[in-house]
Amino acid sequence: MNLPKWNWIAMVQAACLVALSVCLVEAQQPDQVDGQPYIEDIEPLPKTMLQAPTVEVQAERSFETPGSTEHWFGGFGRGQYAHRFDMMHKNPDDPARYIGFGQPLIGTSWRNRPIHADVFGGTIMLQNLIPGEIDQAAAFFDGVRLGYDFDHYWGMEARFGFAEGRLIYPSNTAISGKSQLILVDYSMQFYPWGDSTWRPYATFGLGAAIFQYDDEFGRTRDQTQVSMPFGLGMKYFIHQRIALRFELLDNVTFGGTDAQSASNFSVTAGFEYRFGGKNPSYFR
């Protein structure tokens, strides 16, 4: 075949370019190792890109904790005071359910069994019924209570107490008599430490005091007076259903026609049996 000289030159150059291209392609292909295809190394991504972002939290706290307090009653300007009086501590995980020096209850609460039935006993210092005419000696004082803690810081209860005292007649010491005192009242309790193992409280109430006694002439007299018990106490948590209780009260009675006003101090101890409620789980 007769081709022009310049065509032969073009064909040779094209063949050389094709051969060079084939060589370059083969040089760029990786070798196979043990019959396995070669996988090109890929630089791994930084761990910071592979890990999900985390948020530093305390698992035991689900919301804001009230600030620390320098004394048992808390401060007025820092939020602690309001926690004791808002009466809205319904969440079992509420960190505001205990504030103060008392060891907090963990995993349980006084409000697991908010209703309590109590028995108590102690001494009451009976004051003179009529000064100079009818005096009274100290007497054994016992009774029962029924109460309900409607918040970690507040409760209410009804009380029935009974005492039988010995009468002394200054005008005739050769004879003596007996008196009976019945106290029926309703009171409120304030627990400044909230849901703690040791649970101090202040109490204040209103009710009636019924006196029955014999005068020096043997006549029976009855007197019903308004009473106002107030004082301090302490409870100790043993179990969800059992608690110890100690109390110091001034059982003030306002006088009438047959008895004067008096402060009848009582010191008692007893225990509570607690029941009722939904028994929620207190996680902290």
XYZ file of C-alpha atoms in Angstrom:
284
model
C 0.000 0.000 0.000
C 1.429 3.223 -1.061
C 0.790 5.970 1.508
C 2.282 9.349 1.668
C 5.333 9.657 3.847
C 3.636 11.993 6.327
C 0.806 9.413 6.896
C 3.337 6.800 7.949
C 4.842 9.201 10.380
C 1.379 10.010 11.864
C 0.528 6.321 12.249
C 3.784 5.583 14.055
C 3.230 8.503 16.442
C -0.356 7.329 17.168
C 0.854 3.784 17.903
C 3.490 5.127 20.263
C 0.883 7.219 22.125
C -1.419 4.185 22.504
C 1.436 2.044 23.856
C 2.478 4.795 26.280
C -1.122 5.165 27.522
C -1.397 1.408 28.168
C 1.857 1.431 30.125
C 0.727 4.346 32.276
C -2.634 2.688 33.092
C -0.951 -0.571 34.116
C 1.560 1.299 36.255
C -1.257 3.045 38.174
C -3.131 -0.197 38.972
C -2.105 -1.674 42.430
C -0.745 -5.178 42.635
C -2.923 -7.957 44.103
C -1.697 -9.735 47.228
C -2.574 -13.427 47.594
C -5.307 -13.125 45.056
C -7.044 -10.435 47.129
C -7.744 -7.061 45.638
C -5.630 -4.302 47.091
C -7.495 -1.702 49.111
C -5.892 1.649 49.172
C -5.086 2.944 52.661
C -7.541 5.566 53.879
C -6.619 7.883 56.702
C -9.104 7.348 59.619
C -11.306 10.189 60.767
C -10.455 11.874 64.067
C -12.165 10.336 67.120
C -13.668 13.680 67.971
C -15.701 13.463 64.751
C -16.857 9.900 65.410
C -17.958 10.380 69.050
C -21.320 11.883 69.920
C -21.155 15.084 71.930
C -21.626 14.621 75.681
C -23.053 16.918 78.337
C -21.659 16.869 81.840
C -24.555 16.318 84.273
C -25.062 14.892 87.723
C -27.378 11.903 87.479
C -28.809 12.376 90.936
C -30.022 15.914 90.211
C -32.880 16.374 87.804
C -33.324 20.107 88.354
C -31.945 23.058 90.241
C -30.837 22.491 93.798
C -31.477 25.233 96.366
C -28.370 27.062 97.518
C -26.467 26.077 100.611
C -27.574 27.466 103.939
C -25.452 28.782 106.766
C -27.921 27.947 109.515
C -30.837 25.616 110.080
C -33.541 28.058 108.992
C -31.918 29.238 105.744
C -31.573 32.709 104.274
C -34.295 35.085 103.192
C -32.648 36.387 100.037
C -31.260 33.166 98.576
C -34.301 31.011 97.941
C -34.044 28.534 100.812
C -36.793 30.180 102.839
C -39.406 29.809 100.094
C -38.792 26.075 99.720
C -40.157 25.507 103.213
C -43.366 27.415 102.620
C -44.468 26.721 99.047
C -46.138 23.403 100.067
C -45.647 22.054 96.561
C -42.995 19.336 97.037
C -44.907 16.593 95.230
C -42.090 15.291 93.019
C -40.302 12.358 94.732
C -37.005 13.502 93.191
C -37.362 17.092 94.400
C -34.013 18.100 95.958
C -35.820 20.759 98.010
C -37.594 18.130 100.119
C -34.817 18.293 102.703
C -32.811 21.350 103.789
C -30.681 21.763 106.883
C -28.297 19.822 109.076
C -30.429 16.684 109.285
C -29.339 13.519 107.469
C -31.710 13.281 104.455
C -33.740 10.160 103.817
C -32.499 8.410 100.664
C -34.752 5.948 98.850
C -37.699 6.611 101.142
C -39.601 9.480 102.750
C -41.866 10.430 105.639
C -44.516 11.006 102.991
C -44.351 7.411 101.785
C -46.732 6.831 104.695
C -48.128 10.317 105.400
C -50.846 9.344 107.921
C -49.754 8.501 111.463
C -51.485 7.159 114.563
C -49.574 7.776 117.805
C -49.547 6.761 121.428
C -47.638 8.794 124.000
C -47.002 9.018 127.701
C -45.145 11.285 130.091
C -45.554 13.884 132.803
C -47.644 17.028 132.990
C -47.055 19.775 135.548
C -50.586 20.710 136.547
C -50.946 24.244 137.853
C -53.101 25.263 140.761
C -56.792 25.395 139.983
C -57.594 28.073 142.570
C -54.516 29.635 144.243
C -54.615 29.278 148.000
C -57.641 26.967 147.859
C -56.985 24.051 145.477
C -53.486 23.071 144.361
C -52.436 20.218 142.073
C -49.389 17.981 141.899
C -47.673 16.670 138.774
C -49.440 13.747 137.125
C -48.957 11.037 134.540
C -50.146 12.197 131.130
C -50.949 9.901 128.222
C -53.061 9.864 125.087
C -53.305 9.304 121.355
C -52.850 11.353 118.199
C -53.956 11.075 114.585
C -52.115 13.167 112.032
C -51.278 13.743 108.384
C -48.123 15.173 106.780
C -49.390 16.977 103.691
C -45.896 18.238 102.767
C -42.275 17.536 103.667
C -42.309 20.683 105.822
C -45.882 20.742 107.140
C -48.283 18.472 108.973
C -51.436 18.571 111.053
C -52.859 16.371 113.793
C -55.592 15.909 116.372
C -54.761 14.929 119.952
C -56.626 13.403 122.879
C -54.808 13.480 126.209
C -55.766 12.469 129.748
C -54.240 13.119 133.162
C -55.407 12.352 136.688
C -53.845 14.518 139.342
C -53.827 14.702 143.124
C -55.437 17.719 144.770
C -54.019 19.519 147.778
C -56.162 21.798 149.958
C -53.944 24.337 151.782
C -56.734 25.166 154.227
C -57.021 21.524 155.289
C -53.950 19.416 154.549
C -55.477 16.380 156.250
C -57.664 15.690 153.239
C -56.857 15.299 149.568
C -58.756 14.701 146.378
C -58.396 13.872 142.712
C -58.728 15.871 139.546
C -59.095 14.855 135.940
C -57.869 16.775 132.932
C -58.902 15.975 129.356
C -57.230 17.798 126.476
C -58.737 17.706 122.985
C -57.025 19.880 120.395
C -55.952 20.317 116.797
C -52.492 21.568 115.852
C -50.111 22.272 112.961
C -46.494 21.093 112.726
C -43.643 22.815 110.931
C -40.564 20.706 110.069
C -37.664 23.094 109.245
C -35.327 20.302 108.026
C -37.916 18.670 105.806
C -37.463 15.017 104.865
C -34.614 14.126 107.245
C -33.960 11.140 109.518
C -34.010 13.314 112.635
C -37.000 15.596 112.188
C -37.309 18.518 114.627
C -40.547 20.439 114.577
C -42.488 23.291 116.098
C -46.181 22.894 116.859
C -49.045 25.242 117.627
C -52.722 24.452 118.108
C -56.097 25.253 119.573
C -58.587 23.126 121.468
C -60.439 22.553 124.722
C -59.405 21.570 128.245
C -61.981 19.835 130.447
C -61.363 19.870 134.216
C -63.260 17.814 136.753
C -62.344 17.983 140.445
C -63.723 18.014 143.992
C -63.428 21.118 146.132
C -62.570 21.047 149.843
C -66.251 20.615 150.720
C -66.591 17.529 148.530
C -68.532 19.209 145.780
C -67.753 18.126 142.209
C -66.906 20.905 139.844
C -66.608 20.849 136.061
C -64.884 23.447 133.972
C -64.317 23.614 130.206
C -61.678 26.054 129.016
C -60.063 27.066 125.759
C -56.605 25.532 125.439
C -53.673 26.498 123.252
C -50.834 23.960 123.073
C -47.497 25.050 121.615
C -43.973 23.752 121.857
C -41.146 21.798 120.251
C -40.549 18.182 119.409
C -38.337 15.686 117.631
C -39.134 12.643 115.482
C -36.757 9.849 114.516
C -37.352 7.731 111.413
C -36.949 3.983 112.076
C -38.981 2.467 109.259
C -41.593 3.587 106.749
C -44.199 2.553 109.316
C -42.492 3.245 112.656
C -41.049 6.437 114.157
C -40.091 7.603 117.641
C -41.322 10.929 118.946
C -40.400 13.267 121.822
C -42.263 16.447 122.708
C -42.184 19.389 125.109
C -45.401 21.417 125.231
C -46.947 24.245 127.157
C -50.639 23.408 127.354
C -52.007 26.864 128.079
C -55.568 26.990 129.418
C -57.627 30.169 129.703
C -59.459 30.410 133.003
C -63.162 30.398 133.776
C -65.386 30.666 136.819
C -64.026 27.603 138.636
C -60.388 27.550 137.454
C -57.783 30.147 136.588
C -55.626 30.417 133.488
C -52.565 28.211 133.678
C -49.550 26.874 131.821
C -49.474 23.099 132.113
C -46.080 21.943 130.834
C -45.854 18.382 129.561
C -42.911 16.181 128.573
C -43.868 13.080 126.600
C -42.386 10.306 124.492
C -44.072 7.820 122.203
C -44.077 6.248 118.791
C -45.937 6.681 115.522
C -47.426 4.011 113.324
C -47.507 5.382 109.784
C -49.761 4.249 106.958
C -51.610 5.375 103.830
C -50.212 7.061 100.756
C -49.101 5.827 97.335
C -45.595 4.867 98.534
C -43.634 6.390 95.614
C -39.949 5.624 95.109
C -37.689 8.385 96.382
C -34.517 8.091 94.328
C -32.347 10.310 96.486
